[in-house]
Short mmCIF file of C-alpha atoms in Angstrom, two decimals:
data_model
loop_
_atom_site.label_atom_id
_atom_site.label_comp_id
_atom_site.label_asym_id
_atom_site.label_seq_id
_atom_site.Cartn_x
_atom_site.Cartn_y
_atom_site.Cartn_z
CA MET A 137 143.77 142.26 70.67
CA ASN A 138 139.89 141.76 71.58
CA LYS A 139 140.51 137.70 70.88
CA LYS A 140 142.24 137.95 74.07
CA LEU A 141 140.49 140.13 76.09
CA ILE A 142 137.92 137.30 74.99
CA THR A 143 140.22 134.62 75.67
CA GLY A 144 141.00 136.39 79.05
CA MET A 145 137.58 137.02 80.58
CA ILE A 146 137.17 133.59 79.99
CA ALA A 147 139.73 132.15 81.95
CA ALA A 148 139.20 134.06 84.63
CA LEU A 149 136.16 133.03 84.41
CA LEU A 150 137.02 129.65 84.57
CA PHE A 151 138.99 130.59 87.37
CA ALA A 152 137.18 132.11 89.01
CA THR A 153 133.80 130.05 88.91
CA PRO A 154 135.78 127.34 91.87
CA ILE A 155 135.86 130.04 94.19
CA ILE A 156 132.68 131.53 93.53
CA MET A 157 130.23 128.07 93.71
CA PRO A 158 131.49 126.98 96.55
CA THR A 159 131.14 130.06 98.55
CA ALA A 160 127.84 130.34 96.66
CA THR A 161 126.49 126.98 98.54
CA GLU A 162 127.96 127.36 101.40
CA ALA A 163 126.19 130.85 101.92
CA ALA A 164 122.87 128.77 100.97
CA SER A 165 123.60 125.70 103.81
CA ILE A 166 124.60 128.01 106.88
CA SER A 167 121.24 129.99 105.72
CA GLU A 168 119.48 126.58 106.21
CA LEU A 169 121.57 125.18 109.42
CA GLU A 170 120.09 128.54 110.37
CA ASN A 171 116.79 127.90 109.29
CA GLN A 172 116.88 124.62 111.28
CA LYS A 173 118.27 126.04 114.27
CA ALA A 174 115.33 128.17 115.14
CA GLU A 175 112.86 125.87 114.38
CA LEU A 176 114.58 123.59 116.76
CA GLU A 177 114.56 126.36 119.26
CA ASN A 178 111.16 127.14 118.42
CA LYS A 179 110.08 123.01 118.79
CA SER A 180 112.40 123.06 122.24
CA ALA A 181 110.24 126.18 123.43
CA ASP A 182 107.42 124.53 122.49
CA LEU A 183 108.84 121.54 124.69
CA ASN A 184 109.74 123.40 127.30
CA SER A 185 106.37 125.03 127.83
CA LYS A 186 104.37 121.74 127.14
CA ILE A 187 106.78 119.95 130.07
CA GLN A 188 106.81 123.06 132.14
CA SER A 189 102.77 123.55 132.07
CA GLN A 190 102.56 119.63 131.95
CA GLU A 191 104.85 119.59 135.34
CA GLU A 192 102.58 122.87 136.73
CA THR A 193 99.64 120.30 135.91
CA LEU A 194 100.97 117.53 137.85
CA ASN A 195 101.99 120.39 140.93
CA ASN A 196 98.22 121.36 140.99
CA LEU A 197 97.06 117.26 140.56
CA GLU A 198 99.49 116.76 143.69
CA SER A 199 98.29 119.58 145.35
CA GLU A 200 94.64 118.36 144.68
CA LYS A 201 95.11 115.03 146.18
CA ALA A 202 97.52 115.95 149.25
CA ASN A 203 93.95 118.16 149.82
CA LEU A 204 91.37 115.04 149.07
CA GLU A 205 93.56 113.79 151.33
CA SER A 206 93.02 116.28 153.71
CA GLU A 207 89.18 116.16 153.05
CA VAL A 208 89.19 112.49 153.63
CA GLU A 209 90.23 112.30 156.69
CA LYS A 210 88.14 115.78 157.31
CA LEU A 211 84.92 113.86 155.79
CA GLN A 212 85.81 110.52 157.86
CA THR A 213 85.91 112.42 161.00
CA ASN A 214 82.75 113.96 160.32
CA ILE A 215 80.86 110.13 158.68
CA ASP A 216 82.29 108.75 162.41
CA THR A 217 80.69 111.99 164.76
CA VAL A 218 77.30 110.36 162.32
CA VAL A 219 77.95 107.24 163.61
CA LEU A 220 79.12 107.38 167.13
CA GLU A 221 75.24 110.20 166.76
CA LEU A 222 73.84 107.75 166.00
CA LYS A 223 74.70 104.93 167.95
CA VAL A 224 73.46 107.18 171.00
CA GLN A 225 70.15 107.98 169.33
CA GLU A 226 69.19 104.46 168.33
CA GLN A 227 70.48 103.06 172.46
CA LYS A 228 68.30 106.13 172.93
CA LEU A 229 65.53 104.59 171.17
CA ALA A 230 65.92 101.16 172.52
CA ASP A 231 65.58 103.44 175.64
CA SER A 232 62.75 104.56 175.40
CA LYS A 233 60.74 101.92 173.79
CA ALA A 234 61.16 99.90 176.95
CA LYS A 235 60.49 102.23 178.85
CA ILE A 236 56.69 103.31 177.33
CA GLU A 237 56.53 98.69 176.72
CA LYS A 238 57.04 99.31 181.06
CA LEU A 239 54.31 102.46 181.30
CA LYS A 240 51.81 100.12 179.08
CA ALA A 241 52.86 96.64 181.40
CA GLU A 242 52.12 99.57 184.87
CA ILE A 243 48.78 101.03 182.75
CA GLU A 244 47.57 97.60 181.67
CA LYS A 245 47.99 96.51 185.93
CA LEU A 246 46.25 99.91 187.25
CA LYS A 247 43.06 98.82 185.09
CA ASP A 248 43.21 96.18 186.25
CA LEU A 249 43.23 96.85 189.08
CA ILE A 250 40.65 99.27 188.69
CA ALA A 251 37.95 97.26 187.31
CA ARG A 252 38.14 95.18 189.90
CA ARG A 253 37.45 97.61 192.80
CA GLU A 254 34.46 99.03 190.49
CA GLU A 255 33.21 95.52 190.30
CA LYS A 256 33.66 95.25 194.05
CA LEU A 257 32.43 98.50 194.35
CA GLU A 258 29.39 97.43 192.28
CA HIS A 259 29.00 94.14 194.36
CA GLN A 260 28.75 95.94 197.67
CA ALA A 261 25.88 98.21 195.74
CA ARG A 262 23.77 96.07 194.27
CA ASN A 263 23.50 94.25 197.76
CA VAL A 264 22.38 97.42 199.32
CA GLN A 265 19.62 97.36 196.56
CA THR A 266 18.74 94.01 197.70
CA ASP A 267 19.57 93.54 201.56
CA GLY A 268 17.74 96.46 202.12
CA SER A 269 18.72 100.53 202.33
CA THR A 270 21.12 102.34 204.28
CA SER A 271 18.81 101.96 207.28
CA ASN A 272 20.25 98.61 208.02
CA MET A 273 23.18 100.19 209.26
CA VAL A 274 20.92 102.01 211.88
CA ASP A 275 18.97 99.03 212.73
CA LEU A 276 22.71 97.19 213.48
CA VAL A 277 23.60 99.94 216.07
CA LEU A 278 19.81 100.34 217.78
CA SER A 279 19.17 96.08 218.35
CA ALA A 280 22.32 96.78 219.78
CA GLU A 281 21.95 94.88 223.26
CA SER A 282 24.31 96.81 225.85
CA LEU A 283 26.75 99.25 225.98
CA SER A 284 29.75 97.24 224.45
CA ASP A 285 27.20 95.55 222.27
CA LEU A 286 26.88 99.14 220.79
CA ILE A 287 30.20 100.53 220.72
CA GLY A 288 31.26 97.08 219.01
CA ARG A 289 28.69 97.70 216.25
CA VAL A 290 29.44 101.36 215.83
CA GLY A 291 33.06 100.28 215.35
CA VAL A 292 32.07 97.90 212.47
CA VAL A 293 30.25 100.42 210.85
CA ASN A 294 33.33 102.76 210.81
CA GLN A 295 35.25 100.21 209.70
CA LEU A 296 32.91 99.56 206.74
CA VAL A 297 32.69 102.98 205.38
CA SER A 298 35.94 103.30 205.68
CA ALA A 299 36.87 100.90 203.89
CA ASN A 300 34.90 101.67 201.32
CA LYS A 301 36.09 105.96 201.51
CA ASP A 302 40.05 103.82 200.74
CA ILE A 303 38.64 101.86 198.26
CA VAL A 304 36.89 105.24 196.17
CA THR A 305 39.81 107.40 197.00
CA GLN A 306 42.39 105.05 196.13
CA GLN A 307 40.68 104.19 193.09
CA GLU A 308 41.01 107.72 192.32
CA ASN A 309 44.05 108.05 192.83
CA ASP A 310 44.89 104.97 190.68
CA LYS A 311 42.89 106.10 187.82
CA LYS A 312 44.98 109.64 188.00
CA GLU A 313 48.32 107.54 187.79
CA VAL A 314 46.81 105.53 184.54
CA GLU A 315 46.44 108.82 183.63
CA LYS A 316 49.58 110.36 183.90
CA ASN A 317 51.65 106.58 182.23
CA GLU A 318 48.93 107.26 179.72
CA LYS A 319 50.44 111.08 179.06
CA ALA A 320 53.75 109.63 179.80
CA ALA A 321 54.03 107.34 177.24
CA GLN A 322 52.35 109.47 174.47
CA ASP A 323 54.92 112.14 175.32
CA GLU A 324 57.70 109.30 174.98
CA LYS A 325 56.25 108.26 171.15
CA VAL A 326 56.76 111.67 170.01
CA ALA A 327 60.31 111.83 171.45
CA ILE A 328 60.78 108.38 170.21
CA GLU A 329 58.95 109.70 166.84
CA SER A 330 61.54 113.33 166.64
CA LEU A 331 64.18 110.85 167.67
CA LYS A 332 63.79 107.98 164.79
CA ALA A 333 63.07 111.21 162.30
CA GLU A 334 66.43 112.46 164.03
CA ILE A 335 68.19 108.73 163.10
CA GLU A 336 66.85 109.10 159.41
CA VAL A 337 67.77 112.05 158.46
CA ASN A 338 71.63 111.41 160.26
CA LYS A 339 71.64 108.54 158.04
CA ASN A 340 70.66 110.39 155.02
CA ASN A 341 73.73 113.44 155.75
CA LEU A 342 75.89 110.02 155.87
CA VAL A 343 75.47 108.68 152.88
CA ALA A 344 75.26 112.27 151.68
CA GLN A 345 78.62 112.64 152.74
CA LYS A 346 80.15 109.39 151.61
CA ALA A 347 79.04 110.25 148.26
CA GLU A 348 80.58 113.57 147.81
CA LEU A 349 83.68 112.00 148.95
CA ASP A 350 83.24 109.47 146.44
CA ASP A 351 82.43 111.99 143.62
CA LYS A 352 86.35 114.42 144.54
CA ILE A 353 88.47 111.23 144.58
CA VAL A 354 86.89 109.85 141.10
CA GLN A 355 87.11 113.46 140.48
CA VAL A 356 91.01 113.60 141.16
CA ALA A 357 91.56 110.65 139.67
CA THR A 358 89.87 111.51 135.97
CA LYS A 359 92.18 114.60 136.16
CA TYR A 360 95.32 112.61 136.54
CA ASP A 361 94.24 110.44 133.54
CA MET A 362 93.82 107.92 135.26
CA THR A 363 93.24 103.80 133.10
CA GLU A 364 90.39 102.15 134.82
CA SER A 365 92.71 99.64 137.33
CA GLU A 366 94.89 102.66 138.48
CA LYS A 367 91.83 104.49 138.96
CA ASN A 368 90.10 101.77 140.56
CA GLU A 369 93.68 101.49 142.41
CA PHE A 370 93.38 104.99 143.88
CA VAL A 371 90.11 105.16 145.30
CA LYS A 372 91.36 102.14 147.03
CA GLU A 373 93.93 103.91 148.72
CA GLN A 374 91.88 107.18 149.65
CA ALA A 375 89.51 104.06 151.46
CA VAL A 376 92.66 102.96 153.23
CA ILE A 377 93.42 106.36 154.27
CA ALA A 378 89.62 107.43 155.10
CA THR A 379 90.13 103.79 157.79
CA GLN A 380 93.40 103.89 159.38
CA THR A 381 91.79 108.17 158.84
CA SER A 382 88.23 106.23 161.52
CA VAL A 383 88.63 106.32 165.36
CA LEU A 384 85.49 103.25 164.87
CA SER A 385 85.78 99.83 166.63
CA SER A 386 86.01 97.16 163.77
CA GLU A 387 82.32 96.27 165.36
CA LEU A 388 81.23 100.47 164.78
CA GLN A 389 82.69 99.98 161.30
CA GLU A 390 80.62 96.95 160.75
CA GLU A 391 77.37 99.32 161.32
CA ARG A 392 78.80 101.91 159.45
CA GLN A 393 78.66 99.68 156.10
CA ARG A 394 75.38 98.56 156.85
CA ILE A 395 73.77 101.90 157.76
CA ILE A 396 75.27 103.24 154.48
CA ALA A 397 74.05 100.38 152.41
CA GLU A 398 70.95 100.60 153.68
CA GLU A 399 70.39 103.79 153.13
CA GLU A 400 71.54 103.84 149.42
CA LYS A 401 69.51 101.12 148.12
CA ALA A 402 67.14 103.90 149.69
CA GLN A 403 68.04 106.28 148.32
CA ALA A 404 68.37 103.85 144.64
CA ALA A 405 64.95 103.30 145.24
CA ALA A 406 63.88 106.89 145.22
CA LYS A 407 65.82 108.29 142.20
CA LYS A 408 64.23 105.13 140.63
CA ALA A 409 61.04 106.38 141.27
CA GLU A 410 61.90 109.63 140.66
CA ALA A 411 62.84 108.67 136.39
CA GLU A 412 59.44 106.26 137.17
CA ALA A 413 57.72 109.94 137.54
CA GLU A 414 59.93 111.71 135.31
CA ALA A 415 59.17 109.44 132.54
CA LYS A 416 55.43 109.06 133.24
CA ALA A 417 55.54 112.79 132.57
CA ALA A 418 57.36 113.11 130.00
CA GLN A 419 54.70 110.71 128.12
CA ALA A 420 51.46 112.32 129.13
CA GLU A 421 53.22 115.94 127.76
CA ALA A 422 54.17 114.20 124.44
CA LYS A 423 50.36 112.24 124.30
CA ALA A 424 48.85 115.38 125.63
CA ALA A 425 50.94 117.25 122.73
CA GLU A 426 50.12 114.42 119.89
CA THR A 427 46.52 114.96 120.85
CA LYS A 428 47.33 119.13 120.55
CA GLN A 429 48.72 118.15 116.66
CA THR A 430 45.54 116.44 115.18
CA THR A 431 43.78 119.99 116.08
CA SER A 432 43.94 123.43 113.86
CA SER A 433 46.07 126.23 113.79
CA SER A 434 43.18 128.33 115.38
CA SER A 435 42.89 125.58 117.83
CA GLN A 436 45.62 125.92 119.04
CA ALA A 437 46.54 128.93 119.32
CA GLN A 438 43.53 129.39 121.15
CA SER A 439 44.39 125.96 123.33
CA SER A 440 48.26 127.85 123.73
CA ASN A 441 46.33 131.47 124.45
CA LYS A 442 43.50 129.27 127.17
CA THR A 443 46.83 127.82 128.49
CA GLN A 444 49.62 130.64 128.61
CA ALA A 445 46.07 132.11 130.75
CA SER A 446 45.52 129.15 133.38
CA THR A 447 48.74 129.20 134.07
CA GLN A 448 50.07 132.53 134.75
CA SER A 449 46.70 132.18 136.85
CA SER A 450 47.85 129.16 138.75
CA SER A 451 51.37 130.60 138.81
CA ASN A 452 49.45 134.07 140.69
CA SER A 453 47.28 131.74 142.80
CA SER A 454 50.21 129.32 143.51
CA GLY A 455 51.18 130.31 147.21
CA PHE A 456 54.20 129.50 146.87
CA ILE A 457 56.67 131.30 149.45
CA ASN A 458 60.43 132.51 148.67
CA PRO A 459 62.98 129.27 149.68
CA SER A 460 65.40 132.11 150.99
CA GLY A 461 65.68 135.41 152.69
CA GLY A 462 68.10 135.79 150.11
CA TYR A 463 69.18 138.23 147.53
CA THR A 464 68.33 137.16 143.71
CA THR A 465 72.15 136.62 142.32
CA SER A 466 70.60 135.25 138.65
CA SER A 467 67.56 135.30 136.95
CA TYR A 468 66.35 132.26 134.46
CA GLY A 469 67.38 132.59 131.13
CA TYR A 470 70.62 132.14 128.74
CA ARG A 471 73.56 133.28 130.15
CA ILE A 472 77.71 132.84 130.37
CA HIS A 473 78.53 129.81 132.95
CA PRO A 474 79.99 131.16 135.85
CA ILE A 475 82.58 127.91 134.96
CA THR A 476 82.12 126.88 132.17
CA GLY A 477 82.48 129.73 130.21
CA VAL A 478 79.83 128.61 127.66
CA ASN A 479 76.33 129.73 127.02
CA LYS A 480 73.98 127.97 128.37
CA LEU A 481 70.61 127.79 130.12
CA HIS A 482 70.66 129.24 133.54
CA GLY A 483 67.39 126.69 134.97
CA GLY A 484 66.61 128.41 138.01
CA ILE A 485 66.97 131.39 140.17
CA ASP A 486 69.69 132.27 142.32
CA PHE A 487 69.02 133.55 145.78
CA GLY A 488 72.81 134.80 147.77
CA GLY A 489 73.64 135.97 151.38
CA GLY A 490 73.73 132.75 153.01
CA GLY A 491 71.05 131.65 156.21
CA PRO A 492 68.13 128.72 156.29
CA ILE A 493 67.09 127.07 153.18
CA VAL A 494 62.86 126.60 153.71
CA ALA A 495 59.82 124.07 151.54
CA ALA A 496 58.33 126.86 149.00
CA GLN A 497 55.61 124.94 149.43
CA SER A 498 54.01 121.76 151.08
CA GLY A 499 54.85 117.96 150.06
CA THR A 500 56.86 115.27 149.69
CA VAL A 501 60.73 114.75 149.19
CA VAL A 502 61.79 113.41 146.34
CA PHE A 503 65.08 112.38 147.33
CA ALA A 504 67.55 114.81 149.46
CA GLY A 505 71.26 113.73 149.22
CA TYR A 506 74.47 114.82 147.08
CA HIS A 507 75.45 115.39 143.21
CA SER A 508 78.13 116.33 142.04
CA ASP A 509 76.81 119.24 140.13
CA TRP A 510 74.40 120.79 142.58
CA GLY A 511 76.03 119.35 145.96
CA TYR A 512 73.70 118.49 148.90
CA TYR A 513 70.25 119.40 147.37
CA VAL A 514 66.61 118.43 147.80
CA LYS A 515 63.44 118.05 145.38
CA ILE A 516 60.50 118.23 146.56
CA ASP A 517 56.72 116.50 144.84
CA HIS A 518 53.68 118.88 145.39
CA GLY A 519 50.93 117.08 143.55
CA ASN A 520 50.43 118.43 140.18
CA GLY A 521 53.17 117.75 137.95
CA VAL A 522 54.55 120.51 140.12
CA GLN A 523 58.50 119.98 141.59
CA THR A 524 60.76 122.24 143.05
CA LEU A 525 65.00 121.69 144.00
CA TYR A 526 67.22 123.50 145.81
CA ALA A 527 70.73 122.76 144.93
CA HIS A 528 74.59 123.43 146.54
CA MET A 529 73.39 123.21 150.40
CA VAL A 530 75.84 123.10 153.06
CA SER A 531 77.15 118.83 153.80
CA GLY A 532 75.96 117.77 156.88
CA SER A 533 73.00 120.55 156.95
CA LEU A 534 70.12 118.32 155.14
CA LEU A 535 67.11 118.20 157.44
CA VAL A 536 64.70 115.71 155.68
CA THR A 537 64.97 112.56 154.06
CA ALA A 538 62.98 111.30 150.79
CA GLY A 539 59.36 109.83 151.68
CA GLN A 540 58.82 112.96 154.12
CA GLN A 541 56.17 114.98 154.28
CA VAL A 542 56.81 118.60 154.93
CA SER A 543 54.89 121.91 155.73
CA GLN A 544 55.40 125.48 154.51
CA GLY A 545 58.59 127.00 155.80
CA GLN A 546 59.79 124.47 157.03
CA GLN A 547 63.72 124.31 157.19
CA ILE A 548 65.30 121.72 154.74
CA GLY A 549 69.02 122.98 154.93
CA THR A 550 71.78 125.44 154.74
CA MET A 551 72.71 127.48 151.76
CA GLY A 552 76.18 126.37 150.99
CA THR A 553 78.64 125.95 147.65
CA THR A 554 78.90 122.76 147.54
CA GLY A 555 78.94 120.87 143.87
CA SER A 556 79.55 123.11 140.48
CA SER A 557 79.40 126.49 142.72
CA THR A 558 81.35 129.58 143.02
CA GLY A 559 80.48 130.77 146.15
CA VAL A 560 77.66 130.45 148.90
CA HIS A 561 73.55 130.50 147.47
CA LEU A 562 70.41 129.04 146.98
CA HIS A 563 69.82 127.31 143.01
CA PHE A 564 66.27 127.45 143.62
CA GLU A 565 64.10 125.47 140.80
CA VAL A 566 60.64 124.88 139.19
CA TYR A 567 59.17 121.56 137.16
CA VAL A 568 56.03 121.09 135.40
CA ASN A 569 55.17 117.45 134.61
CA GLY A 570 59.17 116.91 134.24
CA SER A 571 60.52 119.99 132.00
CA ARG A 572 62.37 122.92 133.53
CA VAL A 573 59.71 125.84 133.59
CA ASP A 574 61.36 130.10 135.00
CA PRO A 575 60.52 129.76 138.72
CA ALA A 576 59.07 133.79 138.88
CA GLY A 577 56.18 132.70 138.03
CA TYR A 578 55.84 130.68 141.64
CA LEU A 579 57.33 133.28 143.97
#
């Protein structure tokens, strides 16, 4: 019985096996399919998210491109305005030069006339001295033979005296006219110098605005991740938009290109000179460091202390003034960058509040133009290896050019938020022998 039971159980198992095994296999397959489905759904969700993100990026870029085209048109209008102003100023300059030349000619003519009159008066004076005194005229009257002769001789004497008096009067009037013309010429010369400086500033702003425009075009092209050929084509497209926006005649457009080419050449020369000066300063600093290494450690410490004391003393007596009337918003030192979020050195002091920017000390302008990070900025050399930098100025507000001498307190621009900036402020830096230092010790 047991045998039958065992046999039955085995048979039942044999019959059950075909049924049970496929069910288990099927269950495993369903589980795998569900896992695969879930995995595909996750991948699909990720892909959709990426597509959506890419679409948002493209939409943002399209928006940026539209904004760029608007800015291209706006900047081109500003550039056109500057070119037209330059044309008017250059005509005024030419008129002033012509006026000065005319005044000079009149002055020379009057001086020649005055010289000839003086020669005539001197000749008369010599005649009086050699031929006799003024009593000769009395003798001339007294020797008259009749009343009519006397009246005639008195008339001659009156004519001589009157003629001489008129000559002297005219001589004085002409001398006053010379002085007047010389003053007018001097005033015109001062006006010319002022106008020339204004023209140079406007030219410089023109080039700086073009640099800003070119920088924005390249930034948008870079965000689009374009190839070099696509980027060049994009730049050309923006140039076409700028040309179509321009209201200048072909003659003035050529003039604009000439001005830009000349100023770009001048700015390139200024940058080269600045780079050479910084390289020399770096070499001098490296040489000084090598010299210090040859001394003992104790001498180094003493030298360092003396240097620090000397620096502190010179800083306190530097005579620098605040470059802005604004309040300090960020000091020199390491901080989290407000745009990149990276902890890095903030190499200057920020002043907020807006308003004019002035030279902290007198000196020579090294550079005045545009940079993608600093925006519109000015750099001034104060001598003795000390330079200052003023960044993020308003577009078109540059009031100085490279090579110009500036006095302490002279306005050089206006606070803005151009370049890499999160709000209206002035970023102010101090360089000593090419290295940035904390400006606080100089203010």
